[in-house]
Short mmCIF file of N, CA and C in Angstrom, two decimals:
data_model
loop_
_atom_site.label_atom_id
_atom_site.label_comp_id
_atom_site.label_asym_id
_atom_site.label_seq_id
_atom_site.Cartn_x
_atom_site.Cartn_y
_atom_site.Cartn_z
N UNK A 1134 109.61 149.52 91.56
CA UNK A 1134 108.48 148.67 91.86
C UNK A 1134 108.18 147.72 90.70
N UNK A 1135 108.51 148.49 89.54
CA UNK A 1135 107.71 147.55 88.62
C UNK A 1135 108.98 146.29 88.22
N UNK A 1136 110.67 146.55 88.51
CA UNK A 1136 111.48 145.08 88.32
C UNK A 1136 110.97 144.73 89.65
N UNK A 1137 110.26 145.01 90.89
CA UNK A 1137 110.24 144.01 91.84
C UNK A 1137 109.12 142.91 91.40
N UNK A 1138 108.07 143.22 90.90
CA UNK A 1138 107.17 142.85 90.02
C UNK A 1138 107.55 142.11 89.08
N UNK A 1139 108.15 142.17 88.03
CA UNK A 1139 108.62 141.40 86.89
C UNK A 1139 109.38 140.40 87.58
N UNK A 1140 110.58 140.54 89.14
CA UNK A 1140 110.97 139.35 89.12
C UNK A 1140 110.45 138.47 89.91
N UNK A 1141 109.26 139.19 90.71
CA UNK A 1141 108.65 137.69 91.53
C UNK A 1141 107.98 137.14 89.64
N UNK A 1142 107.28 137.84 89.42
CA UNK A 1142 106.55 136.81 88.25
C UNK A 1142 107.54 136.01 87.44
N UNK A 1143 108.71 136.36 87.10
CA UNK A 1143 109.66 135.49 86.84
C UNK A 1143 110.20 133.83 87.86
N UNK A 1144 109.95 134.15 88.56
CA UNK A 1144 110.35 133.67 90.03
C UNK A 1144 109.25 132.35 90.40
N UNK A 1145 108.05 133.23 89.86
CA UNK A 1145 106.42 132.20 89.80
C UNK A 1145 106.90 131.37 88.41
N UNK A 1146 107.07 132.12 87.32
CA UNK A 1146 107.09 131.26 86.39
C UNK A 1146 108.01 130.40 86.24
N UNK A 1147 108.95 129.82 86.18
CA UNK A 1147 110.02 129.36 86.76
C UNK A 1147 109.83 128.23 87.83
N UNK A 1148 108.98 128.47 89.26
CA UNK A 1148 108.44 128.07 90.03
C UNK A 1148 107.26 126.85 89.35
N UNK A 1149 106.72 127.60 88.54
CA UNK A 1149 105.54 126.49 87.95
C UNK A 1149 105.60 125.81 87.05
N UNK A 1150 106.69 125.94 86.27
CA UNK A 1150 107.50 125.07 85.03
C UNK A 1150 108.23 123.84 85.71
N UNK A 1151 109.04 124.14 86.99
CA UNK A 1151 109.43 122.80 87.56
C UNK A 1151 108.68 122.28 88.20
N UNK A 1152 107.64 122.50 88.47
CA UNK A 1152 106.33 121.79 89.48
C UNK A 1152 105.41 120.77 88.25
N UNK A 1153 105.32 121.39 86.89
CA UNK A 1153 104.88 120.62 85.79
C UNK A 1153 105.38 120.23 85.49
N UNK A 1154 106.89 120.31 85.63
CA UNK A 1154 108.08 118.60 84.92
C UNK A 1154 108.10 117.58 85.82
N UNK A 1155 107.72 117.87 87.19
CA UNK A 1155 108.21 116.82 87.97
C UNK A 1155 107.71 115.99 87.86
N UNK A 1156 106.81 115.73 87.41
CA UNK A 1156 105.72 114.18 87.01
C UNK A 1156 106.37 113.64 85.66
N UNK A 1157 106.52 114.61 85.14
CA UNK A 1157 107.40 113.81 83.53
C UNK A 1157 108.43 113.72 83.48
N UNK A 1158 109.73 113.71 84.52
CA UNK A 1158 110.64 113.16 84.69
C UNK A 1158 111.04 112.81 85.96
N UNK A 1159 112.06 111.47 85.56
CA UNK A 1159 112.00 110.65 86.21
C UNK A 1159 113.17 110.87 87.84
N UNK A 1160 112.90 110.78 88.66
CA UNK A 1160 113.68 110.94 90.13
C UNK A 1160 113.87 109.75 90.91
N UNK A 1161 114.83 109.63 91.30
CA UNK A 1161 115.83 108.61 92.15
C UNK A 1161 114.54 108.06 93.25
N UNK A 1162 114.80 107.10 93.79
CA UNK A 1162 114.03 106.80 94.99
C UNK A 1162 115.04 105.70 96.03
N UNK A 1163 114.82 105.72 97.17
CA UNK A 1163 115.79 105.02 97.68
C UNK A 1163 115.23 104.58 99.06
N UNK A 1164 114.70 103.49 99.69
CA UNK A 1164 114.01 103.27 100.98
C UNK A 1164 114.52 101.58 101.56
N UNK A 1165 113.77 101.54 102.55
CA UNK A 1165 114.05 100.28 103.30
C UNK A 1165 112.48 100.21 103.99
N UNK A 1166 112.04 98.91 103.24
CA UNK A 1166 110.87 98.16 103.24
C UNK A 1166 110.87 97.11 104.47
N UNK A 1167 110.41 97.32 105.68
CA UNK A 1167 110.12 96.79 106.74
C UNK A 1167 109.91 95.33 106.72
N UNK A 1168 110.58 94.30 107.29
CA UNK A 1168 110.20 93.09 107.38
C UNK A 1168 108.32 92.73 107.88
N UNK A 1169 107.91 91.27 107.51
CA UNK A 1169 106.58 90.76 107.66
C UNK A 1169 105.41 91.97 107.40
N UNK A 1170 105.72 91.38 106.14
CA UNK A 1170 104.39 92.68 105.49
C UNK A 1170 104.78 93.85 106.17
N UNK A 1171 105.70 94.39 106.14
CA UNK A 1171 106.46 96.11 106.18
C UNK A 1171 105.67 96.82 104.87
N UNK A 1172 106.49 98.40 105.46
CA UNK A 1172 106.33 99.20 104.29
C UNK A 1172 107.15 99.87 104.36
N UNK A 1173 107.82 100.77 103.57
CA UNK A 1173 108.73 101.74 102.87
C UNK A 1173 107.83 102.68 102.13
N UNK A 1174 108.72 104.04 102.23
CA UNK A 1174 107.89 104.99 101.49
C UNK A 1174 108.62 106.06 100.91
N UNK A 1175 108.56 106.42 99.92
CA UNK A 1175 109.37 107.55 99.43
C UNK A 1175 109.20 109.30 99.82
N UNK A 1176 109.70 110.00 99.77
CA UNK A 1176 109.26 111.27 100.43
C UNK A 1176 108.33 111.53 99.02
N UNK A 1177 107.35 112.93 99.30
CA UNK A 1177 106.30 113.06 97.89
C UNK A 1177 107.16 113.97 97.05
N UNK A 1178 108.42 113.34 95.97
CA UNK A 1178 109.41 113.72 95.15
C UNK A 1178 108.19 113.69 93.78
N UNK A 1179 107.11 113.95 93.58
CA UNK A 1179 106.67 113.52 92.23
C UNK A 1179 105.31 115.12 92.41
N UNK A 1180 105.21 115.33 91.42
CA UNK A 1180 103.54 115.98 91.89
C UNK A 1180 103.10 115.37 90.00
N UNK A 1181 102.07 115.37 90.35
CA UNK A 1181 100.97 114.54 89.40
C UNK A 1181 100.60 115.74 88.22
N UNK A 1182 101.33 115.35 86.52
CA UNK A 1182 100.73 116.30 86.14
C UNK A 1182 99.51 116.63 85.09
N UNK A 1183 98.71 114.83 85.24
CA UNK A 1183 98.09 114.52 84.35
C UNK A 1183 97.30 113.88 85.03
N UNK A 1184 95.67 114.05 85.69
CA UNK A 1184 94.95 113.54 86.53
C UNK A 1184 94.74 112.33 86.16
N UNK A 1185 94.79 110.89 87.17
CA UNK A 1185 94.50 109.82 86.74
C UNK A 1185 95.28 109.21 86.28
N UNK A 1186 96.27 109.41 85.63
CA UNK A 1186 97.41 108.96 84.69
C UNK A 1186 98.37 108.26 85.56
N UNK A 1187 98.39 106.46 84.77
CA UNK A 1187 100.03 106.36 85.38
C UNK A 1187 101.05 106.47 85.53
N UNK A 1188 101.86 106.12 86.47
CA UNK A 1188 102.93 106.13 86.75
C UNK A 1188 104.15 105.11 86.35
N UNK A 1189 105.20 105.24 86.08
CA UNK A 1189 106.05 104.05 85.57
C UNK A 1189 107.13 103.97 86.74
N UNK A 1190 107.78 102.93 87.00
CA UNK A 1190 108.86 102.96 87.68
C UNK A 1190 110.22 101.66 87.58
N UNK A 1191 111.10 102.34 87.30
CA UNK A 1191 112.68 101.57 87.07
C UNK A 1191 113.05 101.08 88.18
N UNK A 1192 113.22 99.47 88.53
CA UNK A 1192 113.49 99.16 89.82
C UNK A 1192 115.14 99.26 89.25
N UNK A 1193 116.18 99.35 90.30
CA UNK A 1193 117.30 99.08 90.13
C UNK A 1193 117.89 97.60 91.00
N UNK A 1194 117.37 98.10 92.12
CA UNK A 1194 117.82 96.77 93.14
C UNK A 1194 116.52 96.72 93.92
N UNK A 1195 116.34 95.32 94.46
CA UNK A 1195 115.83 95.08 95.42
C UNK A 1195 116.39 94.17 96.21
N UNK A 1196 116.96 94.07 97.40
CA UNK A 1196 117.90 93.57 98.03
C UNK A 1196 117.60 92.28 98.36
N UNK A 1197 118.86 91.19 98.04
CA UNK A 1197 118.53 89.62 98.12
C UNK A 1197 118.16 89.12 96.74
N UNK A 1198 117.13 88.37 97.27
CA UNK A 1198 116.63 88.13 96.11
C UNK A 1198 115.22 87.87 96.22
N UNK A 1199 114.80 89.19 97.07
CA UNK A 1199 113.40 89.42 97.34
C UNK A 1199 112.53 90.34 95.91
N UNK A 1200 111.31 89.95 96.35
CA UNK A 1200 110.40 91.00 95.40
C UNK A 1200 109.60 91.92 96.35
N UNK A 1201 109.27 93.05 95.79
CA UNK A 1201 108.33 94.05 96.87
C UNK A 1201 107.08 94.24 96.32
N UNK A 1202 106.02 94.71 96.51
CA UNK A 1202 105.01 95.05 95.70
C UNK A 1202 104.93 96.54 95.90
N UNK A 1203 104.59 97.70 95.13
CA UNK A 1203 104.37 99.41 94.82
C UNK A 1203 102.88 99.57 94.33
N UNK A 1204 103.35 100.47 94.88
CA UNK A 1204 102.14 101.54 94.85
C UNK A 1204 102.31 102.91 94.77
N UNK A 1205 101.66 103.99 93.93
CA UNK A 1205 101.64 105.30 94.25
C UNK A 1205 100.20 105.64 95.00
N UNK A 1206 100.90 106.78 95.58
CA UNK A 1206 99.77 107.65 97.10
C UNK A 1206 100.27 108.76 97.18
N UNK A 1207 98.68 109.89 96.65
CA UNK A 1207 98.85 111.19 96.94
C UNK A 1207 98.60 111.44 98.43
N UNK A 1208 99.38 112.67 98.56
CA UNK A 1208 99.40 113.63 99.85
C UNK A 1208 98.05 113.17 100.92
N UNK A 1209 96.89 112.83 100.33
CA UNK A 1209 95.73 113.24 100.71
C UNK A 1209 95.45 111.24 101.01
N UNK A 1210 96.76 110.55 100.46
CA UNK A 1210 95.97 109.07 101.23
C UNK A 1210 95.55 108.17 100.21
N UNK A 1211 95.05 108.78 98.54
CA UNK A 1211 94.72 107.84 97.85
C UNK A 1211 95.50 107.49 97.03
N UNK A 1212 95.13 105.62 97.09
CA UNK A 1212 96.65 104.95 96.57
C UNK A 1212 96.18 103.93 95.26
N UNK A 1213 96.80 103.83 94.74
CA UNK A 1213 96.35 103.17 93.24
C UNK A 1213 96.63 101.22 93.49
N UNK A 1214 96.38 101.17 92.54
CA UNK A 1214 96.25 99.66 92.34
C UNK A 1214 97.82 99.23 92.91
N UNK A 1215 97.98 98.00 93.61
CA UNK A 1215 99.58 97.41 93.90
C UNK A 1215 99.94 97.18 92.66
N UNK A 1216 101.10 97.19 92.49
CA UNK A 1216 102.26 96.15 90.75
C UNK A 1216 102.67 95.26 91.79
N UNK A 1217 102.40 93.92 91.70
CA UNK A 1217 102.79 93.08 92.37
C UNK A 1217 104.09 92.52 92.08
N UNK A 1218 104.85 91.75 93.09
CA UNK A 1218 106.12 91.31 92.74
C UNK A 1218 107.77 91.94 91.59
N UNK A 1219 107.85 93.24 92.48
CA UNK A 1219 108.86 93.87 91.78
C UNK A 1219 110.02 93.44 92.22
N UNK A 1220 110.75 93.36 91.04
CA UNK A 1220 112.33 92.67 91.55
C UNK A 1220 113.46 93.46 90.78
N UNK A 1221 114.70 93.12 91.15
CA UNK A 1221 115.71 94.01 90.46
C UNK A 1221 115.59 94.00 88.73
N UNK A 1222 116.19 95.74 88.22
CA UNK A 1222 115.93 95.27 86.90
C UNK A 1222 114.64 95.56 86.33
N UNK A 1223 113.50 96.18 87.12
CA UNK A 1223 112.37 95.20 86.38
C UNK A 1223 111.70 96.88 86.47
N UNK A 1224 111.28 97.17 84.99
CA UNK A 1224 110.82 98.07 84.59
C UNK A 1224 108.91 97.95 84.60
N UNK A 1225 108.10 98.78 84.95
CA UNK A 1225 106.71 98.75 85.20
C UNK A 1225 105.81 99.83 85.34
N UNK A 1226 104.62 99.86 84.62
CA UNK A 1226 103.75 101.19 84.66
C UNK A 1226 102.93 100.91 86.20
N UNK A 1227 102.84 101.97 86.78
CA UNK A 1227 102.15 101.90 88.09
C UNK A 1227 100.63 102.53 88.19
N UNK A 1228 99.44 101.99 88.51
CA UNK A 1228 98.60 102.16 88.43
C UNK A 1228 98.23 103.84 88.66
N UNK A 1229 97.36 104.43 87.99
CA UNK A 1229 96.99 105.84 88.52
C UNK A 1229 95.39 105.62 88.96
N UNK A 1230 95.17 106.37 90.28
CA UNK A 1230 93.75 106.74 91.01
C UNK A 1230 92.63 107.77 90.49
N UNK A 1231 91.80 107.61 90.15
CA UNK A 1231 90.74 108.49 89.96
C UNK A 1231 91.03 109.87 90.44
N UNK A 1232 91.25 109.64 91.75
CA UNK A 1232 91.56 110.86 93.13
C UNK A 1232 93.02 111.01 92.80
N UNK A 1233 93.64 111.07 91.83
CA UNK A 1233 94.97 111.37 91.54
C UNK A 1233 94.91 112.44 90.85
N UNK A 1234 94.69 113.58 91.24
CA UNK A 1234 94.52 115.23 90.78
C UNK A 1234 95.77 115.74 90.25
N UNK A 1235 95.93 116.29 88.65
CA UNK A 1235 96.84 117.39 88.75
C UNK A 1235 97.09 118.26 89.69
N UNK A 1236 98.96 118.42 89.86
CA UNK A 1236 98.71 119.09 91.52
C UNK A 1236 99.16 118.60 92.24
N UNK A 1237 98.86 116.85 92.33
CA UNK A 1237 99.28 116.85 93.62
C UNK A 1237 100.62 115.60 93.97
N UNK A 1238 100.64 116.23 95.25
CA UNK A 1238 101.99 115.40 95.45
C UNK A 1238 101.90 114.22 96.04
N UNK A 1239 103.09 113.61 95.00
CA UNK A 1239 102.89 112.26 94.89
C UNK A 1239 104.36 111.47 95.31
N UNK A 1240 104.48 109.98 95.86
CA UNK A 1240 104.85 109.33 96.74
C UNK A 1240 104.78 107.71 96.47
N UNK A 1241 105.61 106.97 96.80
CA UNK A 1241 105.68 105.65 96.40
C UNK A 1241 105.16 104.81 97.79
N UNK A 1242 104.72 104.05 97.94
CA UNK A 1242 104.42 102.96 99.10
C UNK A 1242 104.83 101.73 98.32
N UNK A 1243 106.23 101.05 99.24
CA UNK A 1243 106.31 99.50 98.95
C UNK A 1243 105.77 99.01 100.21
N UNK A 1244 105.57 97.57 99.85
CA UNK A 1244 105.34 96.69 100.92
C UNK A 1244 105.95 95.02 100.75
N UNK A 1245 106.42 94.44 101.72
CA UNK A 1245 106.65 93.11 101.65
C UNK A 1245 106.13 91.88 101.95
N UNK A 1246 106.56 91.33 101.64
CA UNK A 1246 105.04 89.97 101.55
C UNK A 1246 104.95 89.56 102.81
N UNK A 1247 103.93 88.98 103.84
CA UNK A 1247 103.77 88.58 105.54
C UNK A 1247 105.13 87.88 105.53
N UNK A 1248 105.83 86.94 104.83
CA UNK A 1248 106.36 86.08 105.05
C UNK A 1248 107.93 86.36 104.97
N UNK A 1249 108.18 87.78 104.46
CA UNK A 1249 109.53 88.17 104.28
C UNK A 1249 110.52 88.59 105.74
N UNK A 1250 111.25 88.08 106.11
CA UNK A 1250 111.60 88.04 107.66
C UNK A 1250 112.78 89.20 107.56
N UNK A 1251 113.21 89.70 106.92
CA UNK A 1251 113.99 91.13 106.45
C UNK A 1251 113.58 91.87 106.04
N UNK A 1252 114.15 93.28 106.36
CA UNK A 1252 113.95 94.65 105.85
C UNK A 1252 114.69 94.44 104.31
N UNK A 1253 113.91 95.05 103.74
CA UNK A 1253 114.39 94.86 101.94
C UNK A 1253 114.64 96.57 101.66
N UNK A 1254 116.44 96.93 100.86
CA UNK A 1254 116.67 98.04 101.25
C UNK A 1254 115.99 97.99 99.03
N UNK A 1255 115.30 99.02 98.50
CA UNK A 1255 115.15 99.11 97.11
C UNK A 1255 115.35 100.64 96.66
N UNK A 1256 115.67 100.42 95.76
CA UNK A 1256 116.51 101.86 94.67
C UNK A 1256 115.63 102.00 93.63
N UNK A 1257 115.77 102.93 92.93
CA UNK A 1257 115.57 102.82 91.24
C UNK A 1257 115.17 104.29 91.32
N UNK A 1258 114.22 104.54 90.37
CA UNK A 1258 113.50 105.67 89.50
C UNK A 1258 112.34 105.64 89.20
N UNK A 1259 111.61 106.72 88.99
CA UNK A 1259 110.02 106.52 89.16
C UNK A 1259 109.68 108.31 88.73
N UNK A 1260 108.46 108.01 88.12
CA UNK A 1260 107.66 108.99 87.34
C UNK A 1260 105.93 109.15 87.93
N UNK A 1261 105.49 110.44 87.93
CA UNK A 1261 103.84 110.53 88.47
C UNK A 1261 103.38 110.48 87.24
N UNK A 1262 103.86 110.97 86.05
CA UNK A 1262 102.64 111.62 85.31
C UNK A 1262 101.93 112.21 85.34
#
């Protein structure tokens, strides 16, 4: 009884050490941003480990020679300030929300400008904090 004990708590701890890195390092992202003011969204690959705190993110591509605008949005809907006009290449801190709780899981929203008549496919890397 008592190694069944020692290894769930091993198992928790372990468990809660990668749930507190995931905001401080950085994970792939990869979507396709909907033509005329579309959106794209990342699955919630991030959980937040510093309330309020921003976010940074490494564009790699953005397809063409379009720009997108980002955003991060927890689980629960609240989304931080846009970084307007992201383009390939282009490295940027992403706004953090008040309502951005240690904890929680966190998620990218792009969007494209009314006027963009293609789906814009974008890559890179991105951090919650």
């Amino acid at each position: 009884m008592k190694k069944k004990i020692a290894a769930i708590a091993g198992v928790m701890t372990i468990a809660a050490a990668v749930s507190v890195s995931a905001g401080t390092t950085y994970s792939n992202y990869s979507t396709t941003v909907g033509a005329f003011n579309g959106s794209g969204y990342t699955g919630y690959s991030q959980t937040k480990t510093s309330s309020g705190a921003n976010g940074y993110i490494k564009s790699s591509t953005v397809g063409g020679n379009y720009v997108v605008d980002v955003r991060m949005q927890d689980a629960q809907g609240n989304s931080g300030d846009w970084v307007r006009n992201l383009g390939d290449n282009d490295d940027r801190a992403i706004d953090g929300h008040i309502n951005h709780i240690k904890g929680d899981d966190m998620r990218l929203h792009f969007s494209n400008d009314f006027d963009t008549s293609v789906s814009v496919q974008v890559s890179g890397q991105w951090k919650s904090n």
